[in-house]
Amino acid sequence: MDMLIAPSILSADFSDLGRELGRVPNADLVHVDVMDNHFVPNMTLGLPVVRRLVEVSDRPVDVHLMIEDPDRWAPGFAEAGAASVTFHAEATSAPVRLARQLRDLGCRAGVALRPASPVEPFLDLLAEIDMVLVMTVEPGFGGQSFIEGTLPKVRRTRAAIDAGGHDVWVQVDGGVDPGTIGRVAQAGANVFVAGSAVYGTDDPAAAVDELRRLARSAVAD
Ligand code: DX5
Ligand code: ZN
């Protein structure tokens, strides 16, 4: 399985997002964090901005919804043309119905888990989703340090996906950098969100290539 790098524009310059997208032409996905100041204690951007980002980005847009009531709001992001929409397990009341709606709109459906949320309730539902996002920090802010205790959950998620023969991606988000990406890759992640480790450098494109190289080499025999 190839390793996909998804720079998070949370760490980019919000005054010129079009230009910031152009600095990572080699990204596999562009990760956009939507926060509502209710599900998490921070607020970022919403549907009108995502709609424009989809229009100007030549990379697929991966939306991470850190909002209450994704059952109501998530389909709008799929209609806006996002390649994938990930909602939090803790915030939805009907994850399967929502995932089916997103897929019907031609979008990949992701379920995100806070560090303290178990993956087990979803292991029988893997056929209904396209991605599990294991948060490796508490959601809400960029630049936090990686929580090592999330690695067993990454391993259990990957093991269940493989055991069931599912085609489901495992994404990790938070504190992913050149020092941690190898360990999460070995644990079974294949989609790596990185904010500060990409946009906090002078050369974001070079950072993307380096992260991909490190992830690949961590799982190469
Ligand atoms: C945090 C966001 C992340 C954030 C990661 O809640 O979901 O996508 O941008 O930032 P870093 O890579 O700096 O930890
Ligand atoms: Zn995110």
PDB file of C-alpha atoms and ligand atoms in Angstrom:
ATOM      1  CA  MET A   1       0.000   0.000   0.000  1.00  0.00           C
ATOM      2  CA  ASP A   2       1.446   3.375  -0.915  1.00  0.00           C
ATOM      3  CA  MET A   3       2.054   6.075   1.621  1.00  0.00           C
ATOM      4  CA  LEU A   4       0.038   9.260   1.127  1.00  0.00           C
ATOM      5  CA  ILE A   5       1.090  12.633   2.530  1.00  0.00           C
ATOM      6  CA  ALA A   6      -1.621  15.188   3.309  1.00  0.00           C
ATOM      7  CA  PRO A   7      -0.301  18.628   4.288  1.00  0.00           C
ATOM      8  CA  SER A   8      -2.674  20.432   6.652  1.00  0.00           C
ATOM      9  CA  ILE A   9      -3.297  24.030   5.653  1.00  0.00           C
ATOM     10  CA  LEU A  10      -4.049  24.802   9.316  1.00  0.00           C
ATOM     11  CA  SER A  11      -0.367  25.747   9.535  1.00  0.00           C
ATOM     12  CA  ALA A  12      -0.385  27.715   6.261  1.00  0.00           C
ATOM     13  CA  ASP A  13      -0.880  31.461   5.705  1.00  0.00           C
ATOM     14  CA  PHE A  14      -4.675  31.945   5.838  1.00  0.00           C
ATOM     15  CA  SER A  15      -4.378  35.284   4.019  1.00  0.00           C
ATOM     16  CA  ASP A  16      -3.236  33.557   0.827  1.00  0.00           C
ATOM     17  CA  LEU A  17      -4.466  29.968   0.774  1.00  0.00           C
ATOM     18  CA  GLY A  18      -4.355  29.679  -3.015  1.00  0.00           C
ATOM     19  CA  ARG A  19      -0.647  30.400  -3.005  1.00  0.00           C
ATOM     20  CA  GLU A  20      -0.102  28.061  -0.063  1.00  0.00           C
ATOM     21  CA  LEU A  21      -1.723  25.194  -1.996  1.00  0.00           C
ATOM     22  CA  GLY A  22       0.711  25.905  -4.814  1.00  0.00           C
ATOM     23  CA  ARG A  23       3.647  25.306  -2.464  1.00  0.00           C
ATOM     24  CA  VAL A  24       2.760  21.593  -2.123  1.00  0.00           C
ATOM     25  CA  PRO A  25       2.200  20.438  -5.720  1.00  0.00           C
ATOM     26  CA  ASN A  26       3.514  17.006  -4.720  1.00  0.00           C
ATOM     27  CA  ALA A  27       0.937  16.463  -1.949  1.00  0.00           C
ATOM     28  CA  ASP A  28      -1.244  13.388  -2.350  1.00  0.00           C
ATOM     29  CA  LEU A  29      -4.151  15.148  -0.632  1.00  0.00           C
ATOM     30  CA  VAL A  30      -4.660  18.583   0.866  1.00  0.00           C
ATOM     31  CA  HIS A  31      -6.043  18.349   4.425  1.00  0.00           C
ATOM     32  CA  VAL A  32      -8.492  21.059   5.489  1.00  0.00           C
ATOM     33  CA  ASP A  33      -9.471  21.342   9.167  1.00  0.00           C
ATOM     34  CA  VAL A  34     -12.962  22.685   9.808  1.00  0.00           C
ATOM     35  CA  MET A  35     -13.528  23.656  13.466  1.00  0.00           C
ATOM     36  CA  ASP A  36     -16.632  25.225  14.975  1.00  0.00           C
ATOM     37  CA  ASN A  37     -15.505  26.257  18.483  1.00  0.00           C
ATOM     38  CA  HIS A  38     -17.992  23.766  19.947  1.00  0.00           C
ATOM     39  CA  PHE A  39     -16.626  20.312  19.189  1.00  0.00           C
ATOM     40  CA  VAL A  40     -13.138  21.732  19.718  1.00  0.00           C
ATOM     41  CA  PRO A  41     -12.068  25.007  21.394  1.00  0.00           C
ATOM     42  CA  ASN A  42     -10.938  26.618  18.148  1.00  0.00           C
ATOM     43  CA  MET A  43     -12.570  27.979  15.015  1.00  0.00           C
ATOM     44  CA  THR A  44     -11.152  27.940  11.495  1.00  0.00           C
ATOM     45  CA  LEU A  45     -13.117  28.074   8.279  1.00  0.00           C
ATOM     46  CA  GLY A  46     -16.309  26.739   6.777  1.00  0.00           C
ATOM     47  CA  LEU A  47     -18.102  25.618   3.653  1.00  0.00           C
ATOM     48  CA  PRO A  48     -17.671  28.749   1.471  1.00  0.00           C
ATOM     49  CA  VAL A  49     -13.895  28.624   1.907  1.00  0.00           C
ATOM     50  CA  VAL A  50     -13.741  24.866   1.297  1.00  0.00           C
ATOM     51  CA  ARG A  51     -15.831  25.300  -1.848  1.00  0.00           C
ATOM     52  CA  ARG A  52     -13.254  27.741  -3.250  1.00  0.00           C
ATOM     53  CA  LEU A  53     -10.322  25.597  -2.147  1.00  0.00           C
ATOM     54  CA  VAL A  54     -11.768  22.665  -4.078  1.00  0.00           C
ATOM     55  CA  GLU A  55     -12.103  24.895  -7.148  1.00  0.00           C
ATOM     56  CA  VAL A  56      -8.531  26.185  -7.079  1.00  0.00           C
ATOM     57  CA  SER A  57      -6.721  23.081  -5.811  1.00  0.00           C
ATOM     58  CA  ASP A  58      -5.328  20.630  -8.318  1.00  0.00           C
ATOM     59  CA  ARG A  59      -4.853  18.129  -5.497  1.00  0.00           C
ATOM     60  CA  PRO A  60      -7.818  16.220  -3.943  1.00  0.00           C
ATOM     61  CA  VAL A  61      -9.212  17.988  -0.873  1.00  0.00           C
ATOM     62  CA  ASP A  62      -9.496  15.927   2.329  1.00  0.00           C
ATOM     63  CA  VAL A  63     -11.886  17.629   4.768  1.00  0.00           C
ATOM     64  CA  HIS A  64     -11.589  16.919   8.510  1.00  0.00           C
ATOM     65  CA  LEU A  65     -14.729  18.093  10.281  1.00  0.00           C
ATOM     66  CA  MET A  66     -14.184  18.931  13.937  1.00  0.00           C
ATOM     67  CA  ILE A  67     -17.739  20.147  14.377  1.00  0.00           C
ATOM     68  CA  GLU A  68     -20.901  19.277  16.207  1.00  0.00           C
ATOM     69  CA  ASP A  69     -23.771  17.850  14.210  1.00  0.00           C
ATOM     70  CA  PRO A  70     -21.832  16.525  11.202  1.00  0.00           C
ATOM     71  CA  ASP A  71     -25.025  14.652  10.269  1.00  0.00           C
ATOM     72  CA  ARG A  72     -26.385  18.003   9.214  1.00  0.00           C
ATOM     73  CA  TRP A  73     -23.280  19.655   7.756  1.00  0.00           C
ATOM     74  CA  ALA A  74     -21.028  16.986   6.254  1.00  0.00           C
ATOM     75  CA  PRO A  75     -22.994  16.300   3.046  1.00  0.00           C
ATOM     76  CA  GLY A  76     -22.535  19.942   1.996  1.00  0.00           C
ATOM     77  CA  PHE A  77     -18.779  19.436   1.903  1.00  0.00           C
ATOM     78  CA  ALA A  78     -19.214  16.401  -0.325  1.00  0.00           C
ATOM     79  CA  GLU A  79     -21.491  18.422  -2.601  1.00  0.00           C
ATOM     80  CA  ALA A  80     -18.774  21.094  -2.712  1.00  0.00           C
ATOM     81  CA  GLY A  81     -16.478  18.535  -4.326  1.00  0.00           C
ATOM     82  CA  ALA A  82     -14.286  17.345  -1.466  1.00  0.00           C
ATOM     83  CA  ALA A  83     -12.570  14.070  -2.317  1.00  0.00           C
ATOM     84  CA  SER A  84     -13.084  12.841   1.220  1.00  0.00           C
ATOM     85  CA  VAL A  85     -15.042  14.034   4.224  1.00  0.00           C
ATOM     86  CA  THR A  86     -14.160  12.776   7.690  1.00  0.00           C
ATOM     87  CA  PHE A  87     -16.514  13.304  10.614  1.00  0.00           C
ATOM     88  CA  HIS A  88     -15.901  12.551  14.279  1.00  0.00           C
ATOM     89  CA  ALA A  89     -17.407   9.403  15.754  1.00  0.00           C
ATOM     90  CA  GLU A  90     -18.083  11.305  18.988  1.00  0.00           C
ATOM     91  CA  ALA A  91     -20.183  13.929  17.195  1.00  0.00           C
ATOM     92  CA  THR A  92     -22.434  11.897  14.933  1.00  0.00           C
ATOM     93  CA  SER A  93     -25.631  10.168  15.915  1.00  0.00           C
ATOM     94  CA  ALA A  94     -25.840   7.941  12.819  1.00  0.00           C
ATOM     95  CA  PRO A  95     -22.370   7.188  11.420  1.00  0.00           C
ATOM     96  CA  VAL A  96     -23.495   4.586   8.908  1.00  0.00           C
ATOM     97  CA  ARG A  97     -26.291   6.712   7.523  1.00  0.00           C
ATOM     98  CA  LEU A  98     -23.914   9.644   7.173  1.00  0.00           C
ATOM     99  CA  ALA A  99     -21.160   7.553   5.565  1.00  0.00           C
ATOM    100  CA  ARG A 100     -23.670   6.171   3.059  1.00  0.00           C
ATOM    101  CA  GLN A 101     -24.850   9.678   2.241  1.00  0.00           C
ATOM    102  CA  LEU A 102     -21.274  10.843   1.632  1.00  0.00           C
ATOM    103  CA  ARG A 103     -20.535   7.860  -0.602  1.00  0.00           C
ATOM    104  CA  ASP A 104     -23.740   8.420  -2.544  1.00  0.00           C
ATOM    105  CA  LEU A 105     -22.455  11.934  -3.245  1.00  0.00           C
ATOM    106  CA  GLY A 106     -19.287  10.460  -4.769  1.00  0.00           C
ATOM    107  CA  CYS A 107     -17.070  11.216  -1.814  1.00  0.00           C
ATOM    108  CA  ARG A 108     -14.882   9.008   0.390  1.00  0.00           C
ATOM    109  CA  ALA A 109     -16.266   8.709   3.921  1.00  0.00           C
ATOM    110  CA  GLY A 110     -13.966   8.859   6.949  1.00  0.00           C
ATOM    111  CA  VAL A 111     -14.599   8.320  10.651  1.00  0.00           C
ATOM    112  CA  ALA A 112     -12.294  10.141  13.081  1.00  0.00           C
ATOM    113  CA  LEU A 113     -11.522   9.096  16.648  1.00  0.00           C
ATOM    114  CA  ARG A 114     -10.193  11.277  19.430  1.00  0.00           C
ATOM    115  CA  PRO A 115      -7.199   9.760  21.251  1.00  0.00           C
ATOM    116  CA  ALA A 116      -9.429   8.386  24.027  1.00  0.00           C
ATOM    117  CA  SER A 117     -12.139   7.002  21.728  1.00  0.00           C
ATOM    118  CA  PRO A 118     -12.091   3.268  20.983  1.00  0.00           C
ATOM    119  CA  VAL A 119     -12.091   1.928  17.440  1.00  0.00           C
ATOM    120  CA  GLU A 120     -13.808  -1.323  18.433  1.00  0.00           C
ATOM    121  CA  PRO A 121     -17.410  -0.115  17.870  1.00  0.00           C
ATOM    122  CA  PHE A 122     -16.497   0.475  14.215  1.00  0.00           C
ATOM    123  CA  LEU A 123     -14.683  -2.758  13.449  1.00  0.00           C
ATOM    124  CA  ASP A 124     -17.858  -4.499  12.298  1.00  0.00           C
ATOM    125  CA  LEU A 125     -18.746  -1.507  10.125  1.00  0.00           C
ATOM    126  CA  LEU A 126     -15.541  -1.202   8.113  1.00  0.00           C
ATOM    127  CA  ALA A 127     -17.352  -2.132   4.893  1.00  0.00           C
ATOM    128  CA  GLU A 128     -19.333   1.098   5.249  1.00  0.00           C
ATOM    129  CA  ILE A 129     -16.387   3.509   5.332  1.00  0.00           C
ATOM    130  CA  ASP A 130     -13.283   4.404   3.345  1.00  0.00           C
ATOM    131  CA  MET A 131     -10.979   5.724   6.049  1.00  0.00           C
ATOM    132  CA  VAL A 132     -10.418   5.643   9.808  1.00  0.00           C
ATOM    133  CA  LEU A 133      -8.686   8.744  11.159  1.00  0.00           C
ATOM    134  CA  VAL A 134      -6.854   7.924  14.373  1.00  0.00           C
ATOM    135  CA  MET A 135      -6.125  11.277  16.014  1.00  0.00           C
ATOM    136  CA  THR A 136      -2.602  11.237  17.407  1.00  0.00           C
ATOM    137  CA  VAL A 137      -3.165  14.487  19.347  1.00  0.00           C
ATOM    138  CA  GLU A 138      -6.283  15.961  20.912  1.00  0.00           C
ATOM    139  CA  PRO A 139      -8.038  17.698  18.006  1.00  0.00           C
ATOM    140  CA  GLY A 140      -8.154  21.478  17.890  1.00  0.00           C
ATOM    141  CA  PHE A 141      -4.685  22.841  17.329  1.00  0.00           C
ATOM    142  CA  GLY A 142      -1.600  22.329  15.208  1.00  0.00           C
ATOM    143  CA  GLY A 143       1.878  22.012  16.607  1.00  0.00           C
ATOM    144  CA  GLN A 144       1.124  19.610  19.488  1.00  0.00           C
ATOM    145  CA  SER A 145       3.343  16.683  20.336  1.00  0.00           C
ATOM    146  CA  PHE A 146       2.506  13.179  19.174  1.00  0.00           C
ATOM    147  CA  ILE A 147       0.719  10.886  21.695  1.00  0.00           C
ATOM    148  CA  GLU A 148       2.601   7.572  21.670  1.00  0.00           C
ATOM    149  CA  GLY A 149      -0.316   5.830  23.387  1.00  0.00           C
ATOM    150  CA  THR A 150      -2.358   6.042  20.178  1.00  0.00           C
ATOM    151  CA  LEU A 151      -0.080   3.586  18.360  1.00  0.00           C
ATOM    152  CA  PRO A 152      -1.809   0.405  19.629  1.00  0.00           C
ATOM    153  CA  LYS A 153      -5.107   1.719  18.231  1.00  0.00           C
ATOM    154  CA  VAL A 154      -3.459   2.273  14.845  1.00  0.00           C
ATOM    155  CA  ARG A 155      -2.223  -1.335  14.992  1.00  0.00           C
ATOM    156  CA  ARG A 156      -5.626  -2.762  15.972  1.00  0.00           C
ATOM    157  CA  THR A 157      -7.337  -0.758  13.238  1.00  0.00           C
ATOM    158  CA  ARG A 158      -4.956  -1.967  10.554  1.00  0.00           C
ATOM    159  CA  ALA A 159      -5.158  -5.564  11.786  1.00  0.00           C
ATOM    160  CA  ALA A 160      -8.962  -5.566  11.616  1.00  0.00           C
ATOM    161  CA  ILE A 161      -8.967  -4.012   8.143  1.00  0.00           C
ATOM    162  CA  ASP A 162      -6.530  -6.596   6.849  1.00  0.00           C
ATOM    163  CA  ALA A 163      -8.311  -9.474   8.590  1.00  0.00           C
ATOM    164  CA  GLY A 164     -11.592  -8.474   6.975  1.00  0.00           C
ATOM    165  CA  GLY A 165     -10.022  -7.878   3.561  1.00  0.00           C
ATOM    166  CA  HIS A 166     -11.308  -4.299   3.507  1.00  0.00           C
ATOM    167  CA  ASP A 167      -9.966  -1.483   1.350  1.00  0.00           C
ATOM    168  CA  VAL A 168      -9.905   1.153   4.086  1.00  0.00           C
ATOM    169  CA  TRP A 169      -7.229   3.774   4.650  1.00  0.00           C
ATOM    170  CA  VAL A 170      -5.796   4.487   8.097  1.00  0.00           C
ATOM    171  CA  GLN A 171      -5.028   8.175   8.522  1.00  0.00           C
ATOM    172  CA  VAL A 172      -3.085   9.710  11.395  1.00  0.00           C
ATOM    173  CA  ASP A 173      -3.225  13.389  12.282  1.00  0.00           C
ATOM    174  CA  GLY A 174      -1.268  15.343  14.866  1.00  0.00           C
ATOM    175  CA  GLY A 175       2.413  15.548  15.703  1.00  0.00           C
ATOM    176  CA  VAL A 176       3.409  13.663  12.561  1.00  0.00           C
ATOM    177  CA  ASP A 177       6.932  14.744  11.646  1.00  0.00           C
ATOM    178  CA  PRO A 178      10.226  13.179  10.506  1.00  0.00           C
ATOM    179  CA  GLY A 179      10.788  11.844  14.033  1.00  0.00           C
ATOM    180  CA  THR A 180       7.409  10.082  14.407  1.00  0.00           C
ATOM    181  CA  ILE A 181       6.243   9.138  10.908  1.00  0.00           C
ATOM    182  CA  GLY A 182       8.261   5.916  10.791  1.00  0.00           C
ATOM    183  CA  ARG A 183       6.595   4.527  13.919  1.00  0.00           C
ATOM    184  CA  VAL A 184       3.051   5.303  12.750  1.00  0.00           C
ATOM    185  CA  ALA A 185       3.821   3.830   9.344  1.00  0.00           C
ATOM    186  CA  GLN A 186       5.061   0.627  10.996  1.00  0.00           C
ATOM    187  CA  ALA A 187       1.904   0.550  13.124  1.00  0.00           C
ATOM    188  CA  GLY A 188      -0.176   0.455   9.931  1.00  0.00           C
ATOM    189  CA  ALA A 189      -1.078   4.016   8.945  1.00  0.00           C
ATOM    190  CA  ASN A 190      -0.949   4.864   5.247  1.00  0.00           C
ATOM    191  CA  VAL A 191      -2.249   8.470   5.160  1.00  0.00           C
ATOM    192  CA  PHE A 192      -0.219  11.020   7.084  1.00  0.00           C
ATOM    193  CA  VAL A 193      -1.477  14.513   7.902  1.00  0.00           C
ATOM    194  CA  ALA A 194       1.274  16.992   8.670  1.00  0.00           C
ATOM    195  CA  GLY A 195       0.765  20.676   9.377  1.00  0.00           C
ATOM    196  CA  SER A 196       3.704  22.260  11.129  1.00  0.00           C
ATOM    197  CA  ALA A 197       6.142  19.650   9.763  1.00  0.00           C
ATOM    198  CA  VAL A 198       5.270  20.861   6.243  1.00  0.00           C
ATOM    199  CA  TYR A 199       4.247  24.529   6.433  1.00  0.00           C
ATOM    200  CA  GLY A 200       6.581  25.271   9.307  1.00  0.00           C
ATOM    201  CA  THR A 201       9.567  24.659   7.034  1.00  0.00           C
ATOM    202  CA  ASP A 202      11.133  26.886   4.375  1.00  0.00           C
ATOM    203  CA  ASP A 203      10.456  24.327   1.655  1.00  0.00           C
ATOM    204  CA  PRO A 204       7.064  22.620   2.148  1.00  0.00           C
ATOM    205  CA  ALA A 205       7.360  20.534  -1.032  1.00  0.00           C
ATOM    206  CA  ALA A 206      10.705  19.129   0.082  1.00  0.00           C
ATOM    207  CA  ALA A 207       9.172  18.337   3.486  1.00  0.00           C
ATOM    208  CA  VAL A 208       6.360  16.380   1.788  1.00  0.00           C
ATOM    209  CA  ASP A 209       8.858  14.339  -0.230  1.00  0.00           C
ATOM    210  CA  GLU A 210      10.983  13.649   2.821  1.00  0.00           C
ATOM    211  CA  LEU A 211       7.994  12.515   4.923  1.00  0.00           C
ATOM    212  CA  ARG A 212       6.894  10.174   2.127  1.00  0.00           C
ATOM    213  CA  ARG A 213      10.395   8.767   1.811  1.00  0.00           C
ATOM    214  CA  LEU A 214      10.603   8.142   5.578  1.00  0.00           C
ATOM    215  CA  ALA A 215       7.184   6.458   5.678  1.00  0.00           C
ATOM    216  CA  ARG A 216       8.050   4.192   2.775  1.00  0.00           C
ATOM    217  CA  SER A 217      11.434   3.238   4.125  1.00  0.00           C
ATOM    218  CA  ALA A 218       9.972   2.443   7.574  1.00  0.00           C
ATOM    219  CA  VAL A 219       7.874  -0.370   6.084  1.00  0.00           C
ATOM    220  CA  ALA A 220      10.365  -1.558   3.444  1.00  0.00           C
ATOM    221  CA  ASP A 221      11.967  -4.887   4.249  1.00  0.00           C
TER     222      ASP A 221
HETATM  223  C1  DX5 B   1      -5.526  19.297  14.673  1.00  0.00           C
HETATM  224  C2  DX5 B   1      -5.735  19.116  13.194  1.00  0.00           C
HETATM  225  C3  DX5 B   1      -4.517  18.785  12.441  1.00  0.00           C
HETATM  226  C4  DX5 B   1      -3.379  19.774  12.545  1.00  0.00           C
HETATM  227  C5  DX5 B   1      -2.148  18.955  12.714  1.00  0.00           C
HETATM  228  O1  DX5 B   1      -6.722  19.151  15.342  1.00  0.00           O
HETATM  229  O2  DX5 B   1      -6.690  18.111  12.939  1.00  0.00           O
HETATM  230  O3  DX5 B   1      -4.817  18.494  11.077  1.00  0.00           O
HETATM  231  O4  DX5 B   1      -3.237  20.607  11.435  1.00  0.00           O
HETATM  232  O5  DX5 B   1      -1.082  19.797  12.961  1.00  0.00           O
HETATM  233  P1  DX5 B   1       0.385  19.276  13.261  1.00  0.00           P
HETATM  234  O6  DX5 B   1       0.802  18.419  12.095  1.00  0.00           O
HETATM  235  O7  DX5 B   1       1.190  20.520  13.390  1.00  0.00           O
HETATM  236  O8  DX5 B   1       0.311  18.477  14.536  1.00  0.00           O
HETATM  237 ZN    ZN B   2      -6.924  17.451  10.859  1.00  0.00          ZN
END
